[in-house]
Short mmCIF file of C-alpha atoms in Angstrom, two decimals:
data_model
loop_
_atom_site.label_atom_id
_atom_site.label_comp_id
_atom_site.label_asym_id
_atom_site.label_seq_id
_atom_site.Cartn_x
_atom_site.Cartn_y
_atom_site.Cartn_z
CA GLN A 781 112.38 85.09 110.06
CA VAL A 782 109.97 87.50 111.92
CA THR A 783 106.96 86.01 113.31
CA LEU A 784 104.23 87.11 115.70
CA ARG A 785 101.40 85.12 117.29
CA GLU A 786 98.36 86.49 119.10
CA SER A 787 96.75 84.44 121.88
CA GLY A 788 93.89 84.90 124.40
CA PRO A 789 90.32 83.97 125.04
CA ALA A 790 87.98 83.50 122.22
CA LEU A 791 84.90 84.55 124.30
CA VAL A 792 84.55 87.04 127.01
CA LYS A 793 81.49 88.37 128.88
CA PRO A 794 80.32 91.97 128.82
CA THR A 795 82.03 94.08 131.41
CA GLN A 796 84.86 91.65 131.73
CA THR A 797 88.49 92.48 131.05
CA LEU A 798 90.10 90.99 127.83
CA THR A 799 93.90 90.14 128.10
CA LEU A 800 95.68 89.40 124.87
CA THR A 801 99.23 88.28 124.49
CA CYS A 802 101.43 88.83 121.42
CA THR A 803 104.50 86.39 121.34
CA PHE A 804 107.06 87.21 118.73
CA SER A 805 110.34 86.02 117.41
CA GLY A 806 113.07 87.08 114.94
CA PHE A 807 113.50 90.64 116.69
CA SER A 808 113.96 92.10 119.94
CA LEU A 809 111.91 94.87 121.62
CA SER A 810 114.96 95.98 123.46
CA THR A 811 116.43 97.10 120.08
CA SER A 812 116.45 100.90 119.66
CA GLY A 813 113.69 101.97 117.27
CA MET A 814 111.66 98.83 117.68
CA CYS A 815 108.02 98.84 118.59
CA VAL A 816 104.85 96.55 118.62
CA SER A 817 101.35 97.70 117.80
CA TRP A 818 97.86 96.20 118.42
CA ILE A 819 95.17 96.64 115.68
CA ARG A 820 91.60 95.33 115.68
CA GLN A 821 88.86 94.69 113.05
CA PRO A 822 85.30 94.15 113.55
CA PRO A 823 83.62 91.67 111.39
CA GLY A 824 83.21 93.19 107.83
CA LYS A 825 84.68 96.62 109.04
CA ALA A 826 87.92 98.67 108.90
CA LEU A 827 91.08 98.34 110.70
CA GLU A 828 91.46 100.27 113.95
CA TRP A 829 94.90 100.92 115.64
CA LEU A 830 94.63 100.51 119.32
CA ALA A 831 98.13 100.95 120.96
CA ARG A 832 101.60 100.75 120.63
CA ILE A 833 104.67 100.07 122.92
CA ASP A 834 108.24 101.16 122.23
CA TRP A 835 111.67 99.69 123.08
CA ASP A 836 111.98 102.28 125.66
CA ASP A 837 108.74 101.52 127.19
CA ASP A 838 106.99 104.61 125.88
CA LYS A 839 103.24 103.79 125.27
CA TYR A 840 100.59 105.36 122.97
CA TYR A 841 96.90 104.65 122.82
CA SER A 842 94.04 105.56 120.58
CA ILE A 843 92.21 108.47 121.80
CA SER A 844 88.80 107.00 121.77
CA LEU A 845 89.93 103.83 123.80
CA LYS A 846 92.69 105.34 125.87
CA THR A 847 90.81 104.86 129.21
CA ARG A 848 90.36 101.26 128.54
CA LEU A 849 93.58 100.02 127.25
CA THR A 850 96.86 99.08 128.94
CA ILE A 851 99.88 97.93 127.01
CA SER A 852 102.85 96.24 128.48
CA LYS A 853 105.79 94.21 127.45
CA ASP A 854 108.06 91.42 128.81
CA THR A 855 111.36 91.66 126.76
CA SER A 856 112.83 88.54 128.27
CA LYS A 857 109.87 86.47 127.09
CA ASN A 858 109.44 88.50 123.74
CA GLN A 859 105.91 89.23 124.64
CA VAL A 860 103.53 92.17 124.44
CA VAL A 861 100.24 92.18 126.51
CA LEU A 862 97.28 94.23 125.91
CA ARG A 863 94.43 94.68 128.45
CA MET A 864 91.10 96.04 127.60
CA THR A 865 88.55 96.68 130.41
CA ASN A 866 84.79 96.81 130.27
CA MET A 867 84.20 94.82 127.23
CA ASP A 868 81.19 95.19 125.24
CA PRO A 869 79.55 93.40 122.26
CA VAL A 870 80.94 96.06 119.91
CA ASP A 871 84.35 95.08 120.93
CA THR A 872 83.90 91.75 118.93
CA GLY A 873 86.35 91.21 116.20
CA THR A 874 89.83 90.10 115.16
CA TYR A 875 92.65 91.37 117.20
CA TYR A 876 96.07 91.65 115.48
CA CYS A 877 99.54 92.60 116.71
CA ALA A 878 102.20 93.90 114.33
CA ARG A 879 105.94 94.68 114.38
CA THR A 880 106.35 98.61 114.16
CA PRO A 881 109.86 99.70 113.55
CA ILE A 882 110.20 103.53 113.90
CA LEU A 883 113.95 103.86 113.41
CA PRO A 884 113.78 103.81 110.49
CA ASN A 885 110.13 104.22 110.13
CA TYR A 886 108.68 101.48 108.02
CA GLY A 887 105.08 101.39 109.45
CA MET A 888 103.72 97.95 110.52
CA ASP A 889 105.77 95.58 108.51
CA VAL A 890 104.96 92.13 109.86
CA TRP A 891 101.52 90.99 111.39
CA GLY A 892 100.42 88.14 113.31
CA GLN A 893 97.51 86.16 111.81
CA GLY A 894 94.97 87.46 114.47
CA THR A 895 92.97 86.27 117.13
CA THR A 896 89.09 86.33 117.13
CA VAL A 897 87.25 87.65 120.21
CA THR A 898 83.59 87.45 120.78
CA VAL A 899 82.01 89.51 123.46
CA SER A 900 78.70 87.76 124.58
CA SER A 901 76.95 86.79 127.70
CA GLU B 1033 94.01 112.79 115.58
CA ILE B 1034 94.57 112.76 111.80
CA VAL B 1035 91.60 111.44 110.06
CA LEU B 1036 92.05 109.62 106.79
CA THR B 1037 89.47 109.36 103.97
CA GLN B 1038 89.71 106.90 101.17
CA SER B 1039 88.01 107.15 97.81
CA PRO B 1040 86.40 105.52 96.27
CA GLY B 1041 84.81 103.05 98.55
CA THR B 1042 84.63 100.40 95.94
CA LEU B 1043 86.37 100.18 92.61
CA SER B 1044 85.22 97.63 89.99
CA LEU B 1045 87.76 96.79 87.34
CA SER B 1046 88.84 94.13 85.06
CA PRO B 1047 92.26 92.07 85.25
CA GLY B 1048 94.78 94.10 83.15
CA GLU B 1049 93.32 97.48 84.06
CA ARG B 1050 94.89 100.19 86.16
CA ALA B 1051 93.72 100.97 89.67
CA THR B 1052 94.10 104.41 91.17
CA LEU B 1053 93.14 104.65 94.90
CA SER B 1054 93.06 107.82 96.76
CA CYS B 1055 93.79 108.74 100.52
CA ARG B 1056 93.23 112.20 102.04
CA ALA B 1057 94.37 113.29 105.47
CA SER B 1058 92.61 115.86 107.65
CA GLN B 1059 96.07 117.73 108.19
CA SER B 1060 99.54 117.06 106.73
CA VAL B 1061 101.27 113.84 107.48
CA THR B 1062 104.58 114.28 109.12
CA SER B 1063 107.46 113.27 106.86
CA ASN B 1064 104.94 111.45 104.62
CA TYR B 1065 104.66 108.72 106.90
CA LEU B 1066 101.87 107.02 105.06
CA ALA B 1067 101.47 103.34 104.49
CA TRP B 1068 99.22 101.30 102.34
CA TYR B 1069 98.07 97.69 103.30
CA GLN B 1070 96.37 95.00 101.19
CA GLN B 1071 93.91 92.60 102.95
CA LYS B 1072 92.37 89.56 101.60
CA PRO B 1073 89.25 87.81 103.15
CA GLY B 1074 90.28 85.83 106.22
CA GLN B 1075 93.91 87.03 106.01
CA ALA B 1076 95.88 89.56 108.02
CA PRO B 1077 96.80 92.87 106.28
CA ARG B 1078 100.13 92.94 104.30
CA LEU B 1079 102.30 96.20 104.10
CA LEU B 1080 102.65 97.19 100.46
CA ILE B 1081 103.96 100.75 100.64
CA TYR B 1082 105.67 102.79 103.36
CA GLY B 1083 106.96 106.31 103.52
CA ALA B 1084 104.23 107.14 100.83
CA SER B 1085 106.34 105.64 97.89
CA SER B 1086 108.68 103.01 99.05
CA ARG B 1087 107.63 99.38 98.22
CA ALA B 1088 107.85 96.85 101.08
CA THR B 1089 110.09 93.81 100.68
CA GLY B 1090 108.71 91.32 98.14
CA ILE B 1091 105.99 93.65 96.65
CA PRO B 1092 105.73 93.64 92.86
CA ASP B 1093 106.55 96.77 90.97
CA ARG B 1094 103.07 97.11 89.65
CA PHE B 1095 102.32 98.50 92.93
CA SER B 1096 103.34 102.12 93.35
CA GLY B 1097 102.57 104.91 95.78
CA SER B 1098 102.89 108.69 95.47
CA GLY B 1099 101.79 111.89 97.01
CA SER B 1100 102.78 114.14 99.99
CA GLY B 1101 101.18 116.33 102.67
CA THR B 1102 97.74 115.65 102.79
CA ASP B 1103 96.92 113.67 99.45
CA PHE B 1104 98.25 110.18 98.61
CA THR B 1105 97.76 107.67 95.91
CA LEU B 1106 98.12 103.97 95.37
CA THR B 1107 98.30 102.84 91.75
CA ILE B 1108 98.29 99.35 90.49
CA SER B 1109 99.39 99.41 86.98
CA ARG B 1110 97.95 96.19 85.70
CA LEU B 1111 95.70 94.22 87.98
CA GLU B 1112 96.36 90.62 88.41
CA PRO B 1113 93.65 88.30 89.68
CA GLU B 1114 95.41 88.05 93.07
CA ASP B 1115 95.05 91.90 93.48
CA PHE B 1116 91.28 92.00 94.01
CA ALA B 1117 91.10 92.85 97.73
CA VAL B 1118 90.68 95.72 100.20
CA TYR B 1119 93.33 98.34 100.57
CA TYR B 1120 93.85 100.47 103.58
CA CYS B 1121 96.08 103.59 103.97
CA GLN B 1122 97.53 104.42 107.41
CA GLN B 1123 99.41 107.33 108.85
CA TYR B 1124 102.14 106.92 111.35
CA GLY B 1125 103.63 110.44 111.27
CA SER B 1126 102.09 111.22 114.61
CA SER B 1127 102.29 109.09 117.71
CA ILE B 1128 98.61 108.18 117.51
CA PHE B 1129 98.24 106.15 114.45
CA THR B 1130 95.07 106.09 112.15
CA PHE B 1131 93.78 104.03 109.33
CA GLY B 1132 91.46 105.02 106.55
CA PRO B 1133 88.14 103.22 105.87
CA GLY B 1134 89.37 101.16 103.01
CA THR B 1135 88.94 100.74 99.25
CA LYS B 1136 87.54 97.48 97.92
CA VAL B 1137 88.74 96.42 94.56
CA ASP B 1138 86.53 93.91 93.00
CA ILE B 1139 86.14 92.32 89.74
CA LYS B 1140 83.90 93.88 87.17
#
């Protein structure tokens, strides 16, 4: 059974750096073609894709947020970490991680339940 | 990046009716790598369709996807009460993924 779980602080202050961890089971990020994505959703708004990390450590970022994001993985721990710098109240929302197999290319087929982040002083 | 536009913004229908949702891309989606997701309040999105027309595991056959290039459609043949939700399209043909703004299907 494939599961993903997001964890991190529920509250961060403006200008701080947010660090989120996605812990997964049921698949390996060392398997060729396997990837993990991060997606966020402000309250009442649409989904926004943030970043993806691949089995071979290739990394891809949202164009609008590229300068603020860093994605990394620890294959031995089955974890993917997302860091977002210079947090602002507009970054408030629910952050999801999702399994993203690309060989074959299935889209984002299993999602975590999400973690809510509020940015406020 | 590829910009996705969804229409209509809201679709008001009754159970048993047919729903047709549209997703249009600003440029051709490579290999028709277009997915549809369903999201209910307080829940994570769920993959319905990948590759424009393939149903994900466990998705009922009343959900179908079609289209290619820049124009894609999600059809729900007969709406069940549990189908009232928000639907997002997403392209994954480029290395920079993008989502559409969503279509809300609500009860008329």
